[in-house]
Structure formats: C-alpha cells, structure tokens
mmCIF file of C-alpha atoms in Angstrom:
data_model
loop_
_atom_site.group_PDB
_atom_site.id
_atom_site.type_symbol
_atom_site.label_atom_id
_atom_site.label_comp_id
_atom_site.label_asym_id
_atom_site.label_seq_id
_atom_site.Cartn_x
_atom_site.Cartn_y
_atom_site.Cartn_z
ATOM 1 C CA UNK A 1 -6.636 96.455 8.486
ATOM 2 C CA UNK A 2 -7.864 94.982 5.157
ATOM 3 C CA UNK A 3 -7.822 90.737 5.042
ATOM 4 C CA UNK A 4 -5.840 90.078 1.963
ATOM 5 C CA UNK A 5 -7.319 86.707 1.832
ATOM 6 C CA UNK A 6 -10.344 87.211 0.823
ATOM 7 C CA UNK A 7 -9.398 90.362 -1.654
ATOM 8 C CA UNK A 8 -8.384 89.236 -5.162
ATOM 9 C CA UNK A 9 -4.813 90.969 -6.660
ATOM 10 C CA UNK A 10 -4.701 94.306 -7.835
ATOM 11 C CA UNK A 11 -5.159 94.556 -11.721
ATOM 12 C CA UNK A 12 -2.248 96.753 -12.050
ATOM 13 C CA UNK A 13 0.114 99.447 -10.147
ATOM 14 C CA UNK A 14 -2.506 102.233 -10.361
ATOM 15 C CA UNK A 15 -5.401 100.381 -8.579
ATOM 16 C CA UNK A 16 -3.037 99.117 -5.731
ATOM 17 C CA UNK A 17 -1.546 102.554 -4.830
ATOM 18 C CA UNK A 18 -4.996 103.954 -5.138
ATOM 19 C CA UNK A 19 -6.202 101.768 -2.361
ATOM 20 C CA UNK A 20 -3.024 102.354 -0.329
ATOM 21 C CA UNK A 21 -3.939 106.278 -0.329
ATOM 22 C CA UNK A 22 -7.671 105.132 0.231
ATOM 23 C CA UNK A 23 -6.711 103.390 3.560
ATOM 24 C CA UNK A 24 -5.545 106.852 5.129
ATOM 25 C CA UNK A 25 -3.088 105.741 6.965
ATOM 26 C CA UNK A 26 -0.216 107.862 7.336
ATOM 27 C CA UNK A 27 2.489 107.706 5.023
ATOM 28 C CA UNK A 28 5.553 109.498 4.528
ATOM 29 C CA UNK A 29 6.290 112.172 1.623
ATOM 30 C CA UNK A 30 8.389 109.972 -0.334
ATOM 31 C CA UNK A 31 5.908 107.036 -0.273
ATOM 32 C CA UNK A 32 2.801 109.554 -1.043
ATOM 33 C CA UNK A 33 4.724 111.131 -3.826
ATOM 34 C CA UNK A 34 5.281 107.479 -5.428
ATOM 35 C CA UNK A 35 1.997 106.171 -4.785
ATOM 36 C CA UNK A 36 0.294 109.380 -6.289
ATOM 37 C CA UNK A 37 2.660 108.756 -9.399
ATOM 38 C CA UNK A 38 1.857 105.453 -9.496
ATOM 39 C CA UNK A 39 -2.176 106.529 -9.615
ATOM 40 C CA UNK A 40 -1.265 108.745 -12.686
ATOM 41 C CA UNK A 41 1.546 107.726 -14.260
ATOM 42 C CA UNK A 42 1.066 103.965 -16.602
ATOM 43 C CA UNK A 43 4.599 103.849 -16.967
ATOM 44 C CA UNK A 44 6.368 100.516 -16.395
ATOM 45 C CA UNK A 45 7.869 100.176 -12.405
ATOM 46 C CA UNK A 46 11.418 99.535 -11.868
ATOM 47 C CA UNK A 47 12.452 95.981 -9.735
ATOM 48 C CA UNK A 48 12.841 98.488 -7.350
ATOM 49 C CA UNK A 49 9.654 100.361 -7.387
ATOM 50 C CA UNK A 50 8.103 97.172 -7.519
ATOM 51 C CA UNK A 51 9.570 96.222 -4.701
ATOM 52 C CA UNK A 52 8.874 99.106 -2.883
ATOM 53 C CA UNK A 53 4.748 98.750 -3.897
ATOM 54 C CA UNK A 54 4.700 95.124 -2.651
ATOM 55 C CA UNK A 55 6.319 96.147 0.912
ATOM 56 C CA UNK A 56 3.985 99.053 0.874
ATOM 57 C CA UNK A 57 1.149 96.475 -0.127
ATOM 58 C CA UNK A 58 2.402 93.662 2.404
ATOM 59 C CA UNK A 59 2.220 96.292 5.146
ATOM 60 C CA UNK A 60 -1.058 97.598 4.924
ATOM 61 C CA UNK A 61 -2.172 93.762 4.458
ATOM 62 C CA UNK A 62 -3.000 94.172 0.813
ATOM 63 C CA UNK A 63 -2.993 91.248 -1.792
ATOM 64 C CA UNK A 64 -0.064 91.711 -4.186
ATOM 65 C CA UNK A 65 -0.557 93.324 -7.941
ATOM 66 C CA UNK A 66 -1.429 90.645 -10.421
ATOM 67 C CA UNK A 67 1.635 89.023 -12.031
ATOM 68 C CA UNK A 68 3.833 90.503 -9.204
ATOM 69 C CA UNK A 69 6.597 87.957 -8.368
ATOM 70 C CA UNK A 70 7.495 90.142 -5.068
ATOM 71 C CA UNK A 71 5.744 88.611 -2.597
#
C-alpha cells in the first residue's frame, strides 16, 4: 500500500482515479465504471462523487485531490 505521506495531492479527479486503477487492486463494477469516467470525463464531480473519490482515495492510502475538503 502506497504512504500518502510522503505523496503530494492529486492535481485533479483524473490523475487520482488513474492511480486508483494503476494500483490493481480489485474493485467493484460500479467503482471501475466511475473511476474510468473520472480518467476521461473533465466534468465537475458532484459532493457525492467527491465523496465517493476521497473514500476510494482514503482506502487505498492515497493523498486526497488538491483543494478537496473531504478528508
């Protein structure tokens, strides 16, 4: 498992759900389907997406996206 301490925050939503599908860890099909539209898609996150992305993120022991107030 990554050390979040000594990884900076993601830049933005793409480049944290990249690294979550780089891990290869086993997800389930709802969370790969939103990560892999997260990867492609710029669009704005709902509260509750971004919610979602900083459990996912917390979990895998991944710093936070930048500007994220989830934590």
């Amino acid at each position: 498992m990554p050390n979040k301490i000594n990884m900076p925050p993601f830049a933005d939503q793409s480049a944290a759900a990249l690294a979550l599908l780089n891990l290869g860890e086993r997800q389930t099909r709802k969370a790969g389907s939103f990560l892999g539209q997260l990867v492609v898609d710029p669009t704005p996150m709902t509260p509750a997406q971004a919610a979602w992305l900083a459990t996912l993120l917390e979990r895998a022991g991944l710093p936070p996206v930048a500007g994220d107030n989830h934590e």
